[in-house]
PDB file of C-alpha atoms and ligand atoms in Angstrom:
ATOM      1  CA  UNK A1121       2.735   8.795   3.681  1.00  0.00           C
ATOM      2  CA  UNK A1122       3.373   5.467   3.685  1.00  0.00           C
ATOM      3  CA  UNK A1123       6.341   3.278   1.885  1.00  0.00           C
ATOM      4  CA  UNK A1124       5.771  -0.238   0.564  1.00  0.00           C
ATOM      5  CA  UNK A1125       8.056  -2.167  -1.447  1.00  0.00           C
ATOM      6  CA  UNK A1126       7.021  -3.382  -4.339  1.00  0.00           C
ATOM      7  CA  UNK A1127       9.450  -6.267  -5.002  1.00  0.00           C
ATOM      8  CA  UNK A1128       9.161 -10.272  -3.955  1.00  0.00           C
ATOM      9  CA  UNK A1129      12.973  -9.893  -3.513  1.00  0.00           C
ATOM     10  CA  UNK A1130      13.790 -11.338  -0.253  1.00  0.00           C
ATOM     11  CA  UNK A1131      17.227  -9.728  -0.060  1.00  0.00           C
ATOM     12  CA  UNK A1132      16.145  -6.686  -1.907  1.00  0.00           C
ATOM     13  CA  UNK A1133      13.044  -6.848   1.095  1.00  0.00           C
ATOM     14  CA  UNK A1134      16.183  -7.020   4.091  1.00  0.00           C
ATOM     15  CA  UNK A1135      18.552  -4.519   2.392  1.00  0.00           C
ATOM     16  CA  UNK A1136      15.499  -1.543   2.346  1.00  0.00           C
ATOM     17  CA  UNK A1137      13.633  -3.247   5.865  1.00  0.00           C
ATOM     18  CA  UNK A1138      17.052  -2.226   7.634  1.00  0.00           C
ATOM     19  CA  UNK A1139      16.885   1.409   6.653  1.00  0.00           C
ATOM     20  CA  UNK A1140      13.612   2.019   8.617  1.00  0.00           C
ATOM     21  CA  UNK A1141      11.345   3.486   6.241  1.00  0.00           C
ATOM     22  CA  UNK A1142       9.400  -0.194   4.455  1.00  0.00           C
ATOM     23  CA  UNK A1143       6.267   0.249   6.397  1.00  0.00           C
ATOM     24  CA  UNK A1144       4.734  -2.964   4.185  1.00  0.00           C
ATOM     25  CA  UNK A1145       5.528  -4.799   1.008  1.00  0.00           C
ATOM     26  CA  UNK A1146       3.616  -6.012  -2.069  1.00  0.00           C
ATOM     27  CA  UNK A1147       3.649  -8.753  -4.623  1.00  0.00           C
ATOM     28  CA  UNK A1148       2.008  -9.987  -7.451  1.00  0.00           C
ATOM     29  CA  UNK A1149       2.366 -13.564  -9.061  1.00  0.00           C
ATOM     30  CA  UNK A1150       5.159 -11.769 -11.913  1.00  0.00           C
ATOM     31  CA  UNK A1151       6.944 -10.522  -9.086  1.00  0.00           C
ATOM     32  CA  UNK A1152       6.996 -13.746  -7.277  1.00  0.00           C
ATOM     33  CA  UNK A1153       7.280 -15.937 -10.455  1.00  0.00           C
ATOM     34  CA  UNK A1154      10.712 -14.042 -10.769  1.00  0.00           C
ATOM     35  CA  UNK A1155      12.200 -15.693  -7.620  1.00  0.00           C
ATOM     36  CA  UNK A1156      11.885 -19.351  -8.763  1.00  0.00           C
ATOM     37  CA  UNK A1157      10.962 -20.132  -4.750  1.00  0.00           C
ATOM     38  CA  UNK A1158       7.657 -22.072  -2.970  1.00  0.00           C
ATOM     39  CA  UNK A1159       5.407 -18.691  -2.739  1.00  0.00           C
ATOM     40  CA  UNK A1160       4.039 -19.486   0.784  1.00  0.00           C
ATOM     41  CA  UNK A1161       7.576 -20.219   2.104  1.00  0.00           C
ATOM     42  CA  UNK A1162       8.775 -16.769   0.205  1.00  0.00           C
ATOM     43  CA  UNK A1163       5.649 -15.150   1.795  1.00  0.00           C
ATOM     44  CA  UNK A1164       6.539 -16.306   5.431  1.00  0.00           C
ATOM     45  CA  UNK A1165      10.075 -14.865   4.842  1.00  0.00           C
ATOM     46  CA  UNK A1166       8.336 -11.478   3.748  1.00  0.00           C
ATOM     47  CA  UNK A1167       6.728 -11.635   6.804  1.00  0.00           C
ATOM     48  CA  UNK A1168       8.994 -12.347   9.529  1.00  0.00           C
ATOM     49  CA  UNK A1169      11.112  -9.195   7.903  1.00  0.00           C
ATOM     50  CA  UNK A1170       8.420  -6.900   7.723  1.00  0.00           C
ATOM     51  CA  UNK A1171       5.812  -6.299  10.159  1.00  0.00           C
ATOM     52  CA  UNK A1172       3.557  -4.270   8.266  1.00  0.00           C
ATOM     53  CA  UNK A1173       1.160  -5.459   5.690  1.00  0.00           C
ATOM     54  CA  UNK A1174       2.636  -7.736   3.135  1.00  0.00           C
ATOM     55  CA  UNK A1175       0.739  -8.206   0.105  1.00  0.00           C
ATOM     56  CA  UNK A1176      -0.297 -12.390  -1.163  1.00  0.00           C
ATOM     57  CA  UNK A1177      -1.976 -12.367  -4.382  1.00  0.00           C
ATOM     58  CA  UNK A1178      -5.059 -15.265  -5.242  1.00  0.00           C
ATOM     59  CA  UNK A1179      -4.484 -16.047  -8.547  1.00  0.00           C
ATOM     60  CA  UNK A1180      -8.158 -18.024  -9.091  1.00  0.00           C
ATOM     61  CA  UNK A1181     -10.801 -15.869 -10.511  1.00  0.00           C
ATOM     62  CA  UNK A1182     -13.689 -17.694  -9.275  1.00  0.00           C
ATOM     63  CA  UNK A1183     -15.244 -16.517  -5.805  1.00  0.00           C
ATOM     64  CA  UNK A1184     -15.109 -19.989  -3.885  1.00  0.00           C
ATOM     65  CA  UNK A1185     -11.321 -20.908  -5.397  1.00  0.00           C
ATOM     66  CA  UNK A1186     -10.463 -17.583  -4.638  1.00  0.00           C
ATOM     67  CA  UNK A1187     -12.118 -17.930  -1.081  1.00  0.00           C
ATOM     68  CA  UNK A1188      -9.948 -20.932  -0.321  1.00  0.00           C
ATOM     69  CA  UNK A1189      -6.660 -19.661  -1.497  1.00  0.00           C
ATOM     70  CA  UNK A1190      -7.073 -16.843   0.467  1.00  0.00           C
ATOM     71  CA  UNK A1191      -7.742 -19.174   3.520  1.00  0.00           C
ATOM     72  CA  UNK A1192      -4.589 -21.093   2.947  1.00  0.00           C
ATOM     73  CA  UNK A1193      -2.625 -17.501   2.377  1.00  0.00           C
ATOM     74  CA  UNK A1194      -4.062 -15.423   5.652  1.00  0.00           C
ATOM     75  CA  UNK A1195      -2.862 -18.228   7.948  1.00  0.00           C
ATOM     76  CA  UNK A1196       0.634 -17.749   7.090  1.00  0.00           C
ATOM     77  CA  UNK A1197       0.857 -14.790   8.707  1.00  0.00           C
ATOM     78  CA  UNK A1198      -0.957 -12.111  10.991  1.00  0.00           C
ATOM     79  CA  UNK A1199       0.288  -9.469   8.813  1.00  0.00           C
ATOM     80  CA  UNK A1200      -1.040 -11.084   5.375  1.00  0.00           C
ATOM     81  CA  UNK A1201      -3.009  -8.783   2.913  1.00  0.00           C
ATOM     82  CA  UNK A1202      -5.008 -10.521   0.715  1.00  0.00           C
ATOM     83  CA  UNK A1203      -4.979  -9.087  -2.635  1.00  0.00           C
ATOM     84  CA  UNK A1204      -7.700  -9.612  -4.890  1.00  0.00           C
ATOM     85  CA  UNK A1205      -8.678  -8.324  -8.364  1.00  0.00           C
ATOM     86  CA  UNK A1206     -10.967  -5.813  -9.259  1.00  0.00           C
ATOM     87  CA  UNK A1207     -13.992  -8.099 -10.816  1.00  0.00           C
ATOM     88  CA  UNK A1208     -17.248  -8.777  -9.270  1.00  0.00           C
ATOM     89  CA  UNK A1209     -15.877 -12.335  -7.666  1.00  0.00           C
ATOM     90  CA  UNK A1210     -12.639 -10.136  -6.440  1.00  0.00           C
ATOM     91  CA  UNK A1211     -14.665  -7.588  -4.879  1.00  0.00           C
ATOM     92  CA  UNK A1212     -17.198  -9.825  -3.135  1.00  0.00           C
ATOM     93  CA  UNK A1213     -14.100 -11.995  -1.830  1.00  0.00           C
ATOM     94  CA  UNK A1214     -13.109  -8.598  -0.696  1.00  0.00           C
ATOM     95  CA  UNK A1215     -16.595  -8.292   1.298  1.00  0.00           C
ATOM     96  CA  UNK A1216     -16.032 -11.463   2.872  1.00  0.00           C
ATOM     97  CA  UNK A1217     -12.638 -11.304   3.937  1.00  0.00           C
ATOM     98  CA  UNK A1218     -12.856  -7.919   5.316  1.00  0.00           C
ATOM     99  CA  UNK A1219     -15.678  -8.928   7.218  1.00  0.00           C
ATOM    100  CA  UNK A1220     -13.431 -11.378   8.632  1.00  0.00           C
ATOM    101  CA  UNK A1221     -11.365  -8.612   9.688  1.00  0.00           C
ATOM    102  CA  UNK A1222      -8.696  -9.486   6.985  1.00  0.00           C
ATOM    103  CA  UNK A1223      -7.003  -6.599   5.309  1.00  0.00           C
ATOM    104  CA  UNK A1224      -7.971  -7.008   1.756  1.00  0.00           C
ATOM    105  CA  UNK A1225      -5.806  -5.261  -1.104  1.00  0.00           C
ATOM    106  CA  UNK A1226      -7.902  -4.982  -4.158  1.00  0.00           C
ATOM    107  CA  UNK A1227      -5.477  -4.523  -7.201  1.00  0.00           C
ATOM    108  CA  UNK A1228      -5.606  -3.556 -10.909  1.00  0.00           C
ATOM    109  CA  UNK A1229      -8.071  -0.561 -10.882  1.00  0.00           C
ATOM    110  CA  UNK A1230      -7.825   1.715 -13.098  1.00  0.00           C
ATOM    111  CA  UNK A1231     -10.765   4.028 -12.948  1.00  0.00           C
ATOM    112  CA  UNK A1232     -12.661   5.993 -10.521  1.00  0.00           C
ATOM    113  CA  UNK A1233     -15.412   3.821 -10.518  1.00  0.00           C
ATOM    114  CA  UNK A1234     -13.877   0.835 -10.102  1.00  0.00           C
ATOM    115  CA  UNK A1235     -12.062   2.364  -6.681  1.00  0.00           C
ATOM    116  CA  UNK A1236     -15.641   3.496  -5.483  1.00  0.00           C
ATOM    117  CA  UNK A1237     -16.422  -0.268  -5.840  1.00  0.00           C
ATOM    118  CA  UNK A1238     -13.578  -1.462  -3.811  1.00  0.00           C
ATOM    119  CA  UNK A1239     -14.336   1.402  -1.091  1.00  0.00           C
ATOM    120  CA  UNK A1240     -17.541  -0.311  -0.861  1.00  0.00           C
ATOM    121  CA  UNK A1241     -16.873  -3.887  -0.628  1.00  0.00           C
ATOM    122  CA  UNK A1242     -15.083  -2.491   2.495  1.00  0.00           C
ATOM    123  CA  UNK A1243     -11.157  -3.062   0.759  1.00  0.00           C
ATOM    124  CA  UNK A1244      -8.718  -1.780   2.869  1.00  0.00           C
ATOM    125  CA  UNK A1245      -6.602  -0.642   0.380  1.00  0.00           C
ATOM    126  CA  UNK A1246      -7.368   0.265  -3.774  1.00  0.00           C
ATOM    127  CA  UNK A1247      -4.339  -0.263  -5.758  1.00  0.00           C
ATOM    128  CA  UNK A1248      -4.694   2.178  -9.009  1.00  0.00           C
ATOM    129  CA  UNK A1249      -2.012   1.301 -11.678  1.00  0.00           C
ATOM    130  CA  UNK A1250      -0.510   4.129 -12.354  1.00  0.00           C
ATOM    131  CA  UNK A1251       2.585   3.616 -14.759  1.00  0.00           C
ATOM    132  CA  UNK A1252       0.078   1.243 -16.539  1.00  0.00           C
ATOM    133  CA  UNK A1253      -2.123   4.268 -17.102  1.00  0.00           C
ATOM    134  CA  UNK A1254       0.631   6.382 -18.410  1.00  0.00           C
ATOM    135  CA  UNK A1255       1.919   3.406 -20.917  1.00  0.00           C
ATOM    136  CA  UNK A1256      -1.045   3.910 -22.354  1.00  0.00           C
ATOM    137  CA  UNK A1257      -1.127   8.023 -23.075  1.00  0.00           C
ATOM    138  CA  UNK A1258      -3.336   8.430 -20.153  1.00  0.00           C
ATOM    139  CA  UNK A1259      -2.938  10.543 -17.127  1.00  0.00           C
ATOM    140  CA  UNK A1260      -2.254   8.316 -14.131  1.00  0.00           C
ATOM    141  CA  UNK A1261      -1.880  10.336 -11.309  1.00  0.00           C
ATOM    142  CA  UNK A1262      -5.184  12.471 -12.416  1.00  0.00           C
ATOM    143  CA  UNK A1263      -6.748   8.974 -11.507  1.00  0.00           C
ATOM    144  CA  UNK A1264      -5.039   9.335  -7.594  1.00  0.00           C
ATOM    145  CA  UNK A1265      -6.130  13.014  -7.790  1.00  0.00           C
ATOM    146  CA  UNK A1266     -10.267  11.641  -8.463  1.00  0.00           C
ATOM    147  CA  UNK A1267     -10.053   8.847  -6.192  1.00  0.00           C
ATOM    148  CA  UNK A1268      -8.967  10.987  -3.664  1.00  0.00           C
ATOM    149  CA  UNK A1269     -11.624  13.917  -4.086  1.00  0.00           C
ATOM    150  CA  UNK A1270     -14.680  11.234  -4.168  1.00  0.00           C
ATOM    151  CA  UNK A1271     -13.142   9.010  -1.118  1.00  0.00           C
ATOM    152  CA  UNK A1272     -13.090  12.541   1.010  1.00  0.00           C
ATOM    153  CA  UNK A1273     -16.061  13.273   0.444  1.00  0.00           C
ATOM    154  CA  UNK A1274     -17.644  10.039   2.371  1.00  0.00           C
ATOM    155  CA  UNK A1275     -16.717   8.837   5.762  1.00  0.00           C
ATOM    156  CA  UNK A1276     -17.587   5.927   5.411  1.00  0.00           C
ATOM    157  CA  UNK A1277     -14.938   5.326   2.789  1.00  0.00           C
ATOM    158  CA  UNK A1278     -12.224   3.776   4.642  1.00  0.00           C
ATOM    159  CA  UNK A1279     -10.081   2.217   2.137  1.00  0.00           C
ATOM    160  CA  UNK A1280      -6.597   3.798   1.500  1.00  0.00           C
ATOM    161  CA  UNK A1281      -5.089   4.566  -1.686  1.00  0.00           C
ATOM    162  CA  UNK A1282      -2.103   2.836  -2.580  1.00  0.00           C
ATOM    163  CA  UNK A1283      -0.526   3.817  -5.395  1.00  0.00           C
ATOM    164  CA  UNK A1284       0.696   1.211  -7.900  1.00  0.00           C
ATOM    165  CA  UNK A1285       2.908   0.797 -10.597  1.00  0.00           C
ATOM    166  CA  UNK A1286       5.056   3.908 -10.043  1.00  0.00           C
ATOM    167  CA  UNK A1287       8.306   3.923 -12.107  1.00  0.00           C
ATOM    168  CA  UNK A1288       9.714   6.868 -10.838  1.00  0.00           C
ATOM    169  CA  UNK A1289      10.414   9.350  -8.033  1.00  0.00           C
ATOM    170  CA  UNK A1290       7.943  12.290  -9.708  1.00  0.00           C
ATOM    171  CA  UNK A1291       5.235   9.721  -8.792  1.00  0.00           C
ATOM    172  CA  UNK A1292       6.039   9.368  -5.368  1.00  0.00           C
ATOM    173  CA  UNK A1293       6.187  13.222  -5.139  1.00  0.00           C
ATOM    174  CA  UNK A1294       3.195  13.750  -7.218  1.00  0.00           C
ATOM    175  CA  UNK A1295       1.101  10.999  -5.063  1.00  0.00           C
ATOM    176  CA  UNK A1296       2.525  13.110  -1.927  1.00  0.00           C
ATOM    177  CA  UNK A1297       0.928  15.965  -3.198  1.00  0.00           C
ATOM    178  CA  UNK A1298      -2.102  14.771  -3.975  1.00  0.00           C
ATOM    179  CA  UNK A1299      -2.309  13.351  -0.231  1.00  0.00           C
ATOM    180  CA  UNK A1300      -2.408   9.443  -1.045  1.00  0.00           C
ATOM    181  CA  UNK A1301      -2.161   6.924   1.876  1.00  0.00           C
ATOM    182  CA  UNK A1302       0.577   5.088   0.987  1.00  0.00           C
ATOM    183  CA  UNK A1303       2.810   4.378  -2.538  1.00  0.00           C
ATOM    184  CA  UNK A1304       4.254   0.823  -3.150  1.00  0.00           C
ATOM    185  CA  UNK A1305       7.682   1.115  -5.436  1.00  0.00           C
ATOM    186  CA  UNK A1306       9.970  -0.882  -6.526  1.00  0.00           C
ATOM    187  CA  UNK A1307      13.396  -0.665  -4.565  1.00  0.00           C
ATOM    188  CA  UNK A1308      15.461   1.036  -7.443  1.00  0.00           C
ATOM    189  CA  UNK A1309      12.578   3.785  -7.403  1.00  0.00           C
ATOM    190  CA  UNK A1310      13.270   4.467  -3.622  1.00  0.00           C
ATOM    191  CA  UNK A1311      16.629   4.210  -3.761  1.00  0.00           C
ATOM    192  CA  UNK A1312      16.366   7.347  -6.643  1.00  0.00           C
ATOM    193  CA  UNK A1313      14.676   9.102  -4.364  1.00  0.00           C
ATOM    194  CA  UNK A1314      18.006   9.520  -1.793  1.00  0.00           C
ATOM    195  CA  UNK A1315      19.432  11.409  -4.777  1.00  0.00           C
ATOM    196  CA  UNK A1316      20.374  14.504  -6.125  1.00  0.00           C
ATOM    197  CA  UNK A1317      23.803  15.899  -7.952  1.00  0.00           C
ATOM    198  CA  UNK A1318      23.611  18.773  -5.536  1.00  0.00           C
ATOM    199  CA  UNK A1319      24.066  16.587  -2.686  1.00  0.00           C
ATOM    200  CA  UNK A1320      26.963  14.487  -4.229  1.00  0.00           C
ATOM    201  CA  UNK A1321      28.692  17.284  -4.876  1.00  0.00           C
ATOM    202  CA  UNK A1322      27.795  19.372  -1.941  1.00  0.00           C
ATOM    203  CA  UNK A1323      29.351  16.145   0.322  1.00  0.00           C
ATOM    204  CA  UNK A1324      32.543  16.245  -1.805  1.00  0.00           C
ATOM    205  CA  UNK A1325      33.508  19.792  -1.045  1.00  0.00           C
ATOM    206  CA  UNK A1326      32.643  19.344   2.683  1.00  0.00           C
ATOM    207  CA  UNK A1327      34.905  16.141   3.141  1.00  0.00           C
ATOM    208  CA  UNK A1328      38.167  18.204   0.988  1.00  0.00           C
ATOM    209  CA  UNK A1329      37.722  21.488   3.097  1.00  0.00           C
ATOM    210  CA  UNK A1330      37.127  19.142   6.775  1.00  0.00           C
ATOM    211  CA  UNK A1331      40.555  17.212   5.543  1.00  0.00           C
ATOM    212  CA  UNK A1332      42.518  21.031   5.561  1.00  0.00           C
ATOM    213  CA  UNK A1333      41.670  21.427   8.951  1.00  0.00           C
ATOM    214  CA  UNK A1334      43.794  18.126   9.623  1.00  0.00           C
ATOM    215  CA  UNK A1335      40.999  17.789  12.730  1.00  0.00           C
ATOM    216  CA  UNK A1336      38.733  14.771  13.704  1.00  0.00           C
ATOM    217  CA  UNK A1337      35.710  15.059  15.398  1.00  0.00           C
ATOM    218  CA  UNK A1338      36.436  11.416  17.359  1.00  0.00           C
TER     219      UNK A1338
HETATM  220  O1  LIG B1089       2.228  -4.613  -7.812  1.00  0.00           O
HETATM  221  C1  LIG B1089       1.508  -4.112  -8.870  1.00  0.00           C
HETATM  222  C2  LIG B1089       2.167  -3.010  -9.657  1.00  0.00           C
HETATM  223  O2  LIG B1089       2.886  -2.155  -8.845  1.00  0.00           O
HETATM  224  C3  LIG B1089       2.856  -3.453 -10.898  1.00  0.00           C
HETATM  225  O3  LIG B1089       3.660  -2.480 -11.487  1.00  0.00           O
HETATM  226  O4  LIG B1089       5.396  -1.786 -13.103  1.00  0.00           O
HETATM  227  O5  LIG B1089       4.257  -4.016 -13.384  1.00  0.00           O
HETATM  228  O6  LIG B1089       3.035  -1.905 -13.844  1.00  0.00           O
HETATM  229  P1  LIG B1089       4.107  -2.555 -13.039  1.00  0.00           P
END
């Protein structure tokens, strides 16, 4: 399973980079509105700390303007995804870019269909929202556990499912289960996940009965 960080904070972006396990980030224009910087120089940064995908968002929602931003966005770096939205513009920028052998992140889907759409317009990844899904009363991760079941049954479905919008470590877990790609979090999410009471605790009693044996292992 793969980690991203879901987070346009550059220091936030260093802090989790240096523990080995951010294989890519992703950002949308709330998350990068946040950090009151030039996007394309706060993308570049992204990049040169992470060498997996990183995540640009258009923010046009006509095919050509979308086209060109997407231009101006891929060039920053060789690791760029291109994220587009799930409408019929989105999804035939999607067509065209991946053609281009760009990696193409189509985000804000939210049903089944729309994720056999973005399979077919040759996405590499389908971001389904699913915190977004639960705000509303509906099941979110029953929409990883469908996406999943129709994308095996085609080979020719290539795109991976990144889970979106996760707001806590059961999603993670849950996505795990169901055998998504990868899961983009925010950083306090993944940071939740290194805990547990058990192992506070457990650590506590080790360090006071080590310190009886007055020894030291260096
Ligand atoms: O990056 C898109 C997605 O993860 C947003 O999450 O918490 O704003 O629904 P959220």
């Amino acid at each position: 399973m793969k980690f991203f960080v879901d987070t346009a904070d550059l220091n936030e972006i260093k802090d989790l980079a240096a523990t080995g396990m951010v294989d890519g980030v992703t950002t949308n224009p709330s998350l990068a509105a946040k950090q009151g910087m030039n996007f394309k120089e706060l993308i570049a940064e992204v990049c040169k700390v992470v060498s997996g995908p990183v995540s640009a968002e258009v923010t046009a929602l006509d095919y050509e303007t979308m086209m060109k931003e997407a231009d101006v966005l891929r060039k920053i770096a060789r690791n760029i995804t291109i994220k587009v939205p799930l409408t019929q513009d989105g999804l035939k920028v999607c067509r065209a870019l991946s053609s281009e052998g760009t990696m193409v992140n189509v985000t804000l889907c939210f049903t089944c269909g729309q994720a056999i759409l973005a399979a077919k317009a040759g996405a590499t990844f389908v971001s389904p929202f699913v915190g977004r899904l639960d705000d509303l009363g509906v099941n979110g991760m029953q929409l990883i556990e469908d996406i999943r079941m129709v994308y095996d049954n085609y080979d020719s479905f290539k795109t991976q499912i990144l889970v979106a919008s996760v707001r806590s470590p059961e999603h993670i877990i849950n996505a795990g289960r169901i055998g998504a790609d990868v899961v983009t979090a925010p950083p306090k999410v993944i940071r939740q996940l290194y805990h547990h009471p058990l192992t506070d605790s457990g650590l506590k009693t080790f360090a006071e009965d080590w310190a009886k044996t007055g020894q030291s292992i260096l």
